[in-house]
Amino acid sequence: MKLVVVESPAKAKTIEKYLGKDYRVLASYGHVRDLPARDGSVNPDEGFAMQWEDYADKTRQLKAITDEAKTADALILATDPDREGEAISWHVQEVLKRKKALPGDVRRVTFNAITKPAVTEAMAHPRDLDEDLIDAYRARRALDYLVGFTLSPVLWRKLPGAKSAGRVQSVALRLVVDREREIEAFKAQEYWSVAAAMEQDGVPFVARLVRWKGQKLDRLSIGNGGDAEAAKKDVEAGRFSVVSVETKPLTRNPPAPFTTSTLQQEAARKLGFSASHTMRIAQTLYEDGAITYMRTDGVQMDDSAISAARGAIANRYDGSYVPDRPRQYTAKAKNAQEAHEAIRPTDFSKDRVGSGDHARLYELIWKRALASQMASARLERTTIELADGTGQHGLRATGQVVLFPGYLALYEEGRDDEQDDDAKRLPRMGEGDAPAKKAVTAEQHFTQPPPRYSEASLVKKMEELGIGRPSTYASVLQVLKDREYVVIEKNRFIPQESGRLVTAFLERFFERYVSYDFTAGLEESLDDVSGGRAQWQEVLEAFWRDFKPKTAEVMDQKPSEVTAALDEFLGPYLFPDKGDGSDPRLCPACHNGRLALRGGRFGAFVACSNYPECKYTRRFAQAGAQDAGADTGPVVLGTDPATGEEVSKRSGRFGPYVQLGDGKEAKRGSIPKDVPEADLDLDMALKLLSLPREIGNHPETGKPITASIGRYGPYLAHDGKYARLASTAEVFETGMNAAVAKLADAAQGGARARGAAREPLASFGDSPETGKPVKLMEGRFGPYVTDGVTNATLPKTADPATLTLETALALLAERAAKGPAKGKKKAAPKKAAAKKETAKKPAAKKAKAAAAD
């Protein structure tokens, strides 16, 4: 018996089916060990020796692999064909070696697709573990550990509120922050465009003013409304005729099949998927044998796949859509390693796999791969120049027509920021024609700042700069979100205060290590290790030699010194020139103190130098927003007539609030966003401080109904049941009748949501096992089939639209054979009703106890 080890159980199940009874296939469930999160896991003084530790939650998997390995004739390591896959194989081998369970025959096999031909071909050509890939993995893992465990403690001590820093993470964050700085520094410029709506032979078109008073115009030439109005009048007064018609043929070639990076970009643009979601779905498609390996930066397809694609094109379209020769592609990305194929379907005859997001992503991959081998699109671009009788003023109309769609009949690549393609239809015109002028418009515009990064454009930028590797982009971007260094709004990255502050700290004290060139150069060194061109300890030594002293130098500085340095570094951002000669640091509250950056328990903020006399503070806010989040100290609203204590309005970490009295035990209440500042008087403050408000006892239960404001807004509460209120005003105005009605409506809505009967997606007739109807249903975790007794979830790559009764019965039989779900006990069959016993109670108790044994 031969033991085969892969990463995932889905992959294990498929491969075991291909290999047969002489093979036992087990899953490691990913990595089985890692560097423990404590000091000393990497020791630079001993050649960067690493102390690995088995994952506690992998004990069961490791035991199963070890037990099988002890009796196996050979160990076949069949993990993914990349650096991480090679590392997992190496870890499994090292664990078995430590446990003295390693068979004498150890082989490494890789396959780019989980299909029977690919797996059997790989098994026939085993190799040894690739030591260069393992060294590259160790170098990356050590680098990430050393940066994280050396730099993050510096952040924690010198920059309160900061959470972590990372070798690639911090550079990706800097990209986001740098783009925000560009947007903030951008000065919008006014410009005007003049255009004429024209018509020839019943076909309307638009011509733009490109020459005025004999001068050629560019986009910004007309900079004010006065000039625009004058130009408009000149166009209205002129009689324009065609002076030239230029037609140029254009050819557009199809894009290459997907790499990891381009798949993440296109899935973000067209499907709205995050990079991490794209990779999760792609992993499932790969494990189910639908696509080739999804972690690759190669753009070439296997010869047999190209032939299959060309055949599929010929079947779908006519012969003109198949180019004379197969297309060959070369990666343009920096540091591309083309060891693997591009991402493609394993079977081009399948244009659909699975359902939901799996089907959508598969279709995208299938279309892109098929289009990559289709004929080029042929287009024609036409430019028509028109001039008035004086020759002083000129108009231009451009258009584009598709003569032969080629690959565009199937697929067109998305864009991050759409631009005008001039893809407009133009009428047929010749020199001397004088089209009718219907209207002339003058429109005001303003130049726009560069757009914030989307996931797609950020991944693209990182790849262009050579920062990180495509397989890590998803996790890097997820860390930025998890650390709350960025937020996503309208699918764009916006840096948060904490992200901006961390970036400023790293730029000020660790500029080299967040520079784009240095990070890309380090990436190249790591690729040299994987290619056998560099020794991994030497790469680490070159990095550590400068990095360690730098961190020690910063750690020796006092927090106040760090804050002072950041205050100077961030001065132009925090206190921009007002343009009137006044001091941008002058305190707006006391008018004689100076503002400066300060460090606090919850992060940095700006405060007045006259503290505590002047309590003006504001958060580390957006550039130029001098009063954003400003707090001049408590504002006394009056005195509570019941207690005689002051009621004040204050600002806190989580926003404005009202407070009764002073001290830690003082009563506080948040100020809701729908309460205007003008309405916040003593009366409103006392109402907020009095919450929750008791409306009265429910007429049916006799239990109290209360109204209050919680984390998710205003609400009613009664006996553990809740109902939403529309506004803060309703908290104080809702009476008993309205409260009872709202609670009843909320209860009925919840019951409907929980108990509403759902219609089946499809019905297949009665089950021969249970005699009950077999139905396809939509469930919380996706579609499933049921026969009234057993429920079986459809595989993620199964298409519900093509499900048959036979397939449904097979799924149900397979699910039933596995027994009840984990944590559920199978219901015992009902026993026949026992005859009434006349035994005494003690005897009955004894019988019950015996039955329980």
PDB file of N, CA and C in Angstrom, residues 138-216:
ATOM      1  N   ARG A 138      11.451  29.014   3.555  1.00  0.00           N
ATOM      2  CA  ARG A 138      12.030  29.303   4.872  1.00  0.00           C
ATOM      3  C   ARG A 138      12.493  30.756   4.971  1.00  0.00           C
ATOM      4  N   ALA A 139      13.082  31.251   3.879  1.00  0.00           N
ATOM      5  CA  ALA A 139      13.555  32.641   3.887  1.00  0.00           C
ATOM      6  C   ALA A 139      12.381  33.607   4.050  1.00  0.00           C
ATOM      7  N   ARG A 140      11.303  33.394   3.314  1.00  0.00           N
ATOM      8  CA  ARG A 140      10.133  34.262   3.418  1.00  0.00           C
ATOM      9  C   ARG A 140       9.518  34.188   4.809  1.00  0.00           C
ATOM     10  N   ARG A 141       9.378  32.959   5.310  1.00  0.00           N
ATOM     11  CA  ARG A 141       8.743  32.789   6.614  1.00  0.00           C
ATOM     12  C   ARG A 141       9.586  33.456   7.706  1.00  0.00           C
ATOM     13  N   ALA A 142      10.908  33.294   7.621  1.00  0.00           N
ATOM     14  CA  ALA A 142      11.800  33.910   8.608  1.00  0.00           C
ATOM     15  C   ALA A 142      11.756  35.434   8.512  1.00  0.00           C
ATOM     16  N   LEU A 143      11.759  35.947   7.283  1.00  0.00           N
ATOM     17  CA  LEU A 143      11.700  37.397   7.096  1.00  0.00           C
ATOM     18  C   LEU A 143      10.418  37.977   7.692  1.00  0.00           C
ATOM     19  N   ASP A 144       9.297  37.352   7.366  1.00  0.00           N
ATOM     20  CA  ASP A 144       8.022  37.847   7.888  1.00  0.00           C
ATOM     21  C   ASP A 144       7.982  37.780   9.410  1.00  0.00           C
ATOM     22  N   TYR A 145       8.540  36.709   9.959  1.00  0.00           N
ATOM     23  CA  TYR A 145       8.590  36.571  11.420  1.00  0.00           C
ATOM     24  C   TYR A 145       9.470  37.669  12.029  1.00  0.00           C
ATOM     25  N   LEU A 146      10.671  37.846  11.465  1.00  0.00           N
ATOM     26  CA  LEU A 146      11.619  38.809  12.028  1.00  0.00           C
ATOM     27  C   LEU A 146      11.076  40.239  11.948  1.00  0.00           C
ATOM     28  N   VAL A 147      10.443  40.578  10.827  1.00  0.00           N
ATOM     29  CA  VAL A 147       9.874  41.918  10.700  1.00  0.00           C
ATOM     30  C   VAL A 147       8.725  42.091  11.691  1.00  0.00           C
ATOM     31  N   GLY A 148       7.826  41.119  11.720  1.00  0.00           N
ATOM     32  CA  GLY A 148       6.661  41.224  12.597  1.00  0.00           C
ATOM     33  C   GLY A 148       7.019  41.266  14.064  1.00  0.00           C
ATOM     34  N   PHE A 149       7.915  40.364  14.493  1.00  0.00           N
ATOM     35  CA  PHE A 149       8.222  40.258  15.911  1.00  0.00           C
ATOM     36  C   PHE A 149       9.298  41.235  16.373  1.00  0.00           C
ATOM     37  N   THR A 150       9.890  41.959  15.431  1.00  0.00           N
ATOM     38  CA  THR A 150      10.868  42.977  15.811  1.00  0.00           C
ATOM     39  C   THR A 150      10.270  44.370  15.695  1.00  0.00           C
ATOM     40  N   LEU A 151       9.513  44.591  14.631  1.00  0.00           N
ATOM     41  CA  LEU A 151       8.968  45.921  14.374  1.00  0.00           C
ATOM     42  C   LEU A 151       7.676  46.188  15.149  1.00  0.00           C
ATOM     43  N   SER A 152       6.813  45.189  15.265  1.00  0.00           N
ATOM     44  CA  SER A 152       5.525  45.417  15.946  1.00  0.00           C
ATOM     45  C   SER A 152       5.700  45.852  17.398  1.00  0.00           C
ATOM     46  N   PRO A 153       6.610  45.244  18.185  1.00  0.00           N
ATOM     47  CA  PRO A 153       6.810  45.738  19.560  1.00  0.00           C
ATOM     48  C   PRO A 153       7.263  47.197  19.624  1.00  0.00           C
ATOM     49  N   VAL A 154       8.036  47.632  18.620  1.00  0.00           N
ATOM     50  CA  VAL A 154       8.438  49.040  18.569  1.00  0.00           C
ATOM     51  C   VAL A 154       7.198  49.908  18.386  1.00  0.00           C
ATOM     52  N   LEU A 155       6.307  49.469  17.509  1.00  0.00           N
ATOM     53  CA  LEU A 155       5.071  50.214  17.286  1.00  0.00           C
ATOM     54  C   LEU A 155       4.234  50.287  18.558  1.00  0.00           C
ATOM     55  N   TRP A 156       4.074  49.144  19.226  1.00  0.00           N
ATOM     56  CA  TRP A 156       3.215  49.093  20.419  1.00  0.00           C
ATOM     57  C   TRP A 156       3.704  50.059  21.497  1.00  0.00           C
ATOM     58  N   ARG A 157       5.031  50.158  21.655  1.00  0.00           N
ATOM     59  CA  ARG A 157       5.578  50.985  22.735  1.00  0.00           C
ATOM     60  C   ARG A 157       5.703  52.457  22.366  1.00  0.00           C
ATOM     61  N   LYS A 158       5.949  52.735  21.110  1.00  0.00           N
ATOM     62  CA  LYS A 158       6.212  54.120  20.700  1.00  0.00           C
ATOM     63  C   LYS A 158       5.019  54.795  20.026  1.00  0.00           C
ATOM     64  N   LEU A 159       4.027  53.985  19.635  1.00  0.00           N
ATOM     65  CA  LEU A 159       2.896  54.543  18.914  1.00  0.00           C
ATOM     66  C   LEU A 159       1.616  53.894  19.431  1.00  0.00           C
ATOM     67  N   PRO A 160       1.080  54.367  20.549  1.00  0.00           N
ATOM     68  CA  PRO A 160      -0.117  53.746  21.136  1.00  0.00           C
ATOM     69  C   PRO A 160      -1.257  53.658  20.126  1.00  0.00           C
ATOM     70  N   GLY A 161      -1.929  52.519  20.138  1.00  0.00           N
ATOM     71  CA  GLY A 161      -3.040  52.311  19.219  1.00  0.00           C
ATOM     72  C   GLY A 161      -2.655  51.564  17.965  1.00  0.00           C
ATOM     73  N   ALA A 162      -1.352  51.530  17.626  1.00  0.00           N
ATOM     74  CA  ALA A 162      -0.903  50.782  16.453  1.00  0.00           C
ATOM     75  C   ALA A 162      -0.976  49.290  16.751  1.00  0.00           C
ATOM     76  N   LYS A 163      -1.284  48.490  15.723  1.00  0.00           N
ATOM     77  CA  LYS A 163      -1.521  47.068  15.954  1.00  0.00           C
ATOM     78  C   LYS A 163      -0.411  46.175  15.421  1.00  0.00           C
ATOM     79  N   SER A 164       0.071  46.432  14.222  1.00  0.00           N
ATOM     80  CA  SER A 164       1.123  45.571  13.678  1.00  0.00           C
ATOM     81  C   SER A 164       1.725  46.219  12.445  1.00  0.00           C
ATOM     82  N   ALA A 165       2.859  45.677  12.044  1.00  0.00           N
ATOM     83  CA  ALA A 165       3.496  46.061  10.789  1.00  0.00           C
ATOM     84  C   ALA A 165       3.954  44.784  10.106  1.00  0.00           C
ATOM     85  N   GLY A 166       4.119  44.834   8.799  1.00  0.00           N
ATOM     86  CA  GLY A 166       4.541  43.648   8.072  1.00  0.00           C
ATOM     87  C   GLY A 166       5.364  44.019   6.859  1.00  0.00           C
ATOM     88  N   ARG A 167       6.159  43.083   6.387  1.00  0.00           N
ATOM     89  CA  ARG A 167       7.085  43.333   5.279  1.00  0.00           C
ATOM     90  C   ARG A 167       6.356  43.796   4.020  1.00  0.00           C
ATOM     91  N   VAL A 168       5.271  43.137   3.661  1.00  0.00           N
ATOM     92  CA  VAL A 168       4.501  43.513   2.473  1.00  0.00           C
ATOM     93  C   VAL A 168       3.280  44.342   2.863  1.00  0.00           C
ATOM     94  N   GLN A 169       2.671  43.983   3.970  1.00  0.00           N
ATOM     95  CA  GLN A 169       1.464  44.670   4.458  1.00  0.00           C
ATOM     96  C   GLN A 169       1.676  46.174   4.576  1.00  0.00           C
ATOM     97  N   SER A 170       2.793  46.585   5.178  1.00  0.00           N
ATOM     98  CA  SER A 170       3.032  48.008   5.428  1.00  0.00           C
ATOM     99  C   SER A 170       3.290  48.772   4.132  1.00  0.00           C
ATOM    100  N   VAL A 171       3.885  48.102   3.154  1.00  0.00           N
ATOM    101  CA  VAL A 171       4.143  48.758   1.872  1.00  0.00           C
ATOM    102  C   VAL A 171       2.842  48.903   1.089  1.00  0.00           C
ATOM    103  N   ALA A 172       1.974  47.893   1.163  1.00  0.00           N
ATOM    104  CA  ALA A 172       0.655  47.992   0.526  1.00  0.00           C
ATOM    105  C   ALA A 172      -0.146  49.128   1.153  1.00  0.00           C
ATOM    106  N   LEU A 173      -0.058  49.260   2.478  1.00  0.00           N
ATOM    107  CA  LEU A 173      -0.745  50.348   3.173  1.00  0.00           C
ATOM    108  C   LEU A 173      -0.187  51.696   2.726  1.00  0.00           C
ATOM    109  N   ARG A 174       1.117  51.773   2.529  1.00  0.00           N
ATOM    110  CA  ARG A 174       1.706  53.035   2.080  1.00  0.00           C
ATOM    111  C   ARG A 174       1.166  53.431   0.708  1.00  0.00           C
ATOM    112  N   LEU A 175       0.941  52.461  -0.171  1.00  0.00           N
ATOM    113  CA  LEU A 175       0.353  52.764  -1.475  1.00  0.00           C
ATOM    114  C   LEU A 175      -1.002  53.450  -1.313  1.00  0.00           C
ATOM    115  N   VAL A 176      -1.813  52.916  -0.406  1.00  0.00           N
ATOM    116  CA  VAL A 176      -3.147  53.484  -0.172  1.00  0.00           C
ATOM    117  C   VAL A 176      -3.040  54.897   0.399  1.00  0.00           C
ATOM    118  N   VAL A 177      -2.124  55.076   1.354  1.00  0.00           N
ATOM    119  CA  VAL A 177      -1.946  56.387   1.991  1.00  0.00           C
ATOM    120  C   VAL A 177      -1.372  57.396   0.998  1.00  0.00           C
ATOM    121  N   ASP A 178      -0.391  56.956   0.203  1.00  0.00           N
ATOM    122  CA  ASP A 178       0.199  57.866  -0.791  1.00  0.00           C
ATOM    123  C   ASP A 178      -0.853  58.355  -1.786  1.00  0.00           C
ATOM    124  N   ARG A 179      -1.748  57.448  -2.193  1.00  0.00           N
ATOM    125  CA  ARG A 179      -2.794  57.861  -3.120  1.00  0.00           C
ATOM    126  C   ARG A 179      -3.728  58.885  -2.472  1.00  0.00           C
ATOM    127  N   GLU A 180      -4.015  58.699  -1.176  1.00  0.00           N
ATOM    128  CA  GLU A 180      -4.867  59.656  -0.469  1.00  0.00           C
ATOM    129  C   GLU A 180      -4.190  61.018  -0.383  1.00  0.00           C
ATOM    130  N   ARG A 181      -2.874  61.023  -0.189  1.00  0.00           N
ATOM    131  CA  ARG A 181      -2.138  62.289  -0.157  1.00  0.00           C
ATOM    132  C   ARG A 181      -2.208  63.002  -1.506  1.00  0.00           C
ATOM    133  N   GLU A 182      -2.103  62.222  -2.592  1.00  0.00           N
ATOM    134  CA  GLU A 182      -2.222  62.810  -3.934  1.00  0.00           C
ATOM    135  C   GLU A 182      -3.583  63.467  -4.105  1.00  0.00           C
ATOM    136  N   ILE A 183      -4.621  62.793  -3.627  1.00  0.00           N
ATOM    137  CA  ILE A 183      -5.985  63.320  -3.749  1.00  0.00           C
ATOM    138  C   ILE A 183      -6.127  64.611  -2.947  1.00  0.00           C
ATOM    139  N   GLU A 184      -5.556  64.633  -1.731  1.00  0.00           N
ATOM    140  CA  GLU A 184      -5.655  65.811  -0.867  1.00  0.00           C
ATOM    141  C   GLU A 184      -4.863  66.993  -1.415  1.00  0.00           C
ATOM    142  N   ALA A 185      -3.737  66.693  -2.075  1.00  0.00           N
ATOM    143  CA  ALA A 185      -2.898  67.773  -2.612  1.00  0.00           C
ATOM    144  C   ALA A 185      -3.407  68.274  -3.960  1.00  0.00           C
ATOM    145  N   PHE A 186      -4.339  67.550  -4.531  1.00  0.00           N
ATOM    146  CA  PHE A 186      -4.824  67.882  -5.864  1.00  0.00           C
ATOM    147  C   PHE A 186      -5.593  69.209  -5.859  1.00  0.00           C
ATOM    148  N   LYS A 187      -5.305  70.057  -6.809  1.00  0.00           N
ATOM    149  CA  LYS A 187      -6.013  71.329  -6.974  1.00  0.00           C
ATOM    150  C   LYS A 187      -6.868  71.238  -8.236  1.00  0.00           C
ATOM    151  N   ALA A 188      -8.162  71.236  -8.058  1.00  0.00           N
ATOM    152  CA  ALA A 188      -9.063  71.124  -9.205  1.00  0.00           C
ATOM    153  C   ALA A 188      -8.928  72.344 -10.107  1.00  0.00           C
ATOM    154  N   GLN A 189      -8.908  72.113 -11.401  1.00  0.00           N
ATOM    155  CA  GLN A 189      -8.776  73.204 -12.366  1.00  0.00           C
ATOM    156  C   GLN A 189     -10.024  73.256 -13.244  1.00  0.00           C
ATOM    157  N   GLU A 190     -10.569  74.445 -13.392  1.00  0.00           N
ATOM    158  CA  GLU A 190     -11.776  74.611 -14.199  1.00  0.00           C
ATOM    159  C   GLU A 190     -11.420  74.579 -15.680  1.00  0.00           C
ATOM    160  N   TYR A 191     -12.259  73.940 -16.480  1.00  0.00           N
ATOM    161  CA  TYR A 191     -12.120  74.025 -17.935  1.00  0.00           C
ATOM    162  C   TYR A 191     -13.491  73.821 -18.572  1.00  0.00           C
ATOM    163  N   TRP A 192     -13.630  74.260 -19.805  1.00  0.00           N
ATOM    164  CA  TRP A 192     -14.915  74.194 -20.497  1.00  0.00           C
ATOM    165  C   TRP A 192     -14.744  73.467 -21.826  1.00  0.00           C
ATOM    166  N   SER A 193     -15.793  72.796 -22.215  1.00  0.00           N
ATOM    167  CA  SER A 193     -15.794  72.154 -23.531  1.00  0.00           C
ATOM    168  C   SER A 193     -16.969  72.701 -24.333  1.00  0.00           C
ATOM    169  N   VAL A 194     -16.746  72.859 -25.618  1.00  0.00           N
ATOM    170  CA  VAL A 194     -17.791  73.336 -26.531  1.00  0.00           C
ATOM    171  C   VAL A 194     -18.014  72.261 -27.569  1.00  0.00           C
ATOM    172  N   ALA A 195     -19.270  71.876 -27.777  1.00  0.00           N
ATOM    173  CA  ALA A 195     -19.580  70.798 -28.718  1.00  0.00           C
ATOM    174  C   ALA A 195     -20.848  71.138 -29.484  1.00  0.00           C
ATOM    175  N   ALA A 196     -20.909  70.627 -30.703  1.00  0.00           N
ATOM    176  CA  ALA A 196     -22.073  70.857 -31.553  1.00  0.00           C
ATOM    177  C   ALA A 196     -22.777  69.536 -31.822  1.00  0.00           C
ATOM    178  N   ALA A 197     -24.092  69.519 -31.613  1.00  0.00           N
ATOM    179  CA  ALA A 197     -24.920  68.365 -31.974  1.00  0.00           C
ATOM    180  C   ALA A 197     -25.300  68.530 -33.438  1.00  0.00           C
ATOM    181  N   MET A 198     -24.879  67.554 -34.274  1.00  0.00           N
ATOM    182  CA  MET A 198     -25.058  67.686 -35.719  1.00  0.00           C
ATOM    183  C   MET A 198     -25.793  66.466 -36.263  1.00  0.00           C
ATOM    184  N   GLU A 199     -26.178  66.559 -37.543  1.00  0.00           N
ATOM    185  CA  GLU A 199     -26.920  65.465 -38.156  1.00  0.00           C
ATOM    186  C   GLU A 199     -26.626  65.409 -39.649  1.00  0.00           C
ATOM    187  N   GLN A 200     -26.442  64.193 -40.157  1.00  0.00           N
ATOM    188  CA  GLN A 200     -26.202  63.983 -41.590  1.00  0.00           C
ATOM    189  C   GLN A 200     -26.993  62.755 -42.014  1.00  0.00           C
ATOM    190  N   ASP A 201     -27.864  62.940 -43.007  1.00  0.00           N
ATOM    191  CA  ASP A 201     -28.673  61.833 -43.530  1.00  0.00           C
ATOM    192  C   ASP A 201     -29.471  61.151 -42.421  1.00  0.00           C
ATOM    193  N   GLY A 202     -29.971  61.942 -41.491  1.00  0.00           N
ATOM    194  CA  GLY A 202     -30.809  61.401 -40.419  1.00  0.00           C
ATOM    195  C   GLY A 202     -30.051  60.760 -39.282  1.00  0.00           C
ATOM    196  N   VAL A 203     -28.690  60.754 -39.341  1.00  0.00           N
ATOM    197  CA  VAL A 203     -27.872  60.146 -38.290  1.00  0.00           C
ATOM    198  C   VAL A 203     -27.256  61.250 -37.435  1.00  0.00           C
ATOM    199  N   PRO A 204     -27.605  61.321 -36.141  1.00  0.00           N
ATOM    200  CA  PRO A 204     -27.031  62.376 -35.292  1.00  0.00           C
ATOM    201  C   PRO A 204     -25.617  62.013 -34.831  1.00  0.00           C
ATOM    202  N   PHE A 205     -24.803  63.004 -34.600  1.00  0.00           N
ATOM    203  CA  PHE A 205     -23.468  62.794 -34.046  1.00  0.00           C
ATOM    204  C   PHE A 205     -23.028  64.076 -33.351  1.00  0.00           C
ATOM    205  N   VAL A 206     -21.960  64.010 -32.590  1.00  0.00           N
ATOM    206  CA  VAL A 206     -21.455  65.154 -31.832  1.00  0.00           C
ATOM    207  C   VAL A 206     -20.037  65.467 -32.306  1.00  0.00           C
ATOM    208  N   ALA A 207     -19.776  66.744 -32.538  1.00  0.00           N
ATOM    209  CA  ALA A 207     -18.434  67.195 -32.929  1.00  0.00           C
ATOM    210  C   ALA A 207     -17.925  68.193 -31.895  1.00  0.00           C
ATOM    211  N   ARG A 208     -16.676  68.018 -31.472  1.00  0.00           N
ATOM    212  CA  ARG A 208     -16.081  68.865 -30.439  1.00  0.00           C
ATOM    213  C   ARG A 208     -15.285  70.000 -31.075  1.00  0.00           C
ATOM    214  N   LEU A 209     -15.262  71.147 -30.398  1.00  0.00           N
ATOM    215  CA  LEU A 209     -14.459  72.275 -30.859  1.00  0.00           C
ATOM    216  C   LEU A 209     -12.994  71.983 -30.556  1.00  0.00           C
ATOM    217  N   VAL A 210     -12.152  71.950 -31.604  1.00  0.00           N
ATOM    218  CA  VAL A 210     -10.727  71.646 -31.415  1.00  0.00           C
ATOM    219  C   VAL A 210      -9.829  72.781 -31.908  1.00  0.00           C
ATOM    220  N   ARG A 211     -10.429  73.751 -32.597  1.00  0.00           N
ATOM    221  CA  ARG A 211      -9.645  74.923 -33.041  1.00  0.00           C
ATOM    222  C   ARG A 211     -10.555  76.145 -32.951  1.00  0.00           C
ATOM    223  N   TRP A 212     -10.005  77.192 -32.337  1.00  0.00           N
ATOM    224  CA  TRP A 212     -10.795  78.423 -32.138  1.00  0.00           C
ATOM    225  C   TRP A 212      -9.897  79.620 -32.369  1.00  0.00           C
ATOM    226  N   LYS A 213     -10.378  80.508 -33.199  1.00  0.00           N
ATOM    227  CA  LYS A 213      -9.613  81.716 -33.561  1.00  0.00           C
ATOM    228  C   LYS A 213      -8.227  81.356 -34.068  1.00  0.00           C
ATOM    229  N   GLY A 214      -8.182  80.263 -34.819  1.00  0.00           N
ATOM    230  CA  GLY A 214      -6.925  79.849 -35.430  1.00  0.00           C
ATOM    231  C   GLY A 214      -5.985  79.110 -34.500  1.00  0.00           C
ATOM    232  N   GLN A 215      -6.340  78.961 -33.212  1.00  0.00           N
ATOM    233  CA  GLN A 215      -5.466  78.309 -32.242  1.00  0.00           C
ATOM    234  C   GLN A 215      -5.971  76.888 -31.941  1.00  0.00           C
ATOM    235  N   LYS A 216      -5.076  75.939 -31.902  1.00  0.00           N
ATOM    236  CA  LYS A 216      -5.420  74.560 -31.550  1.00  0.00           C
ATOM    237  C   LYS A 216      -5.744  74.486 -30.050  1.00  0.00           C
TER     238      LYS A 216
END
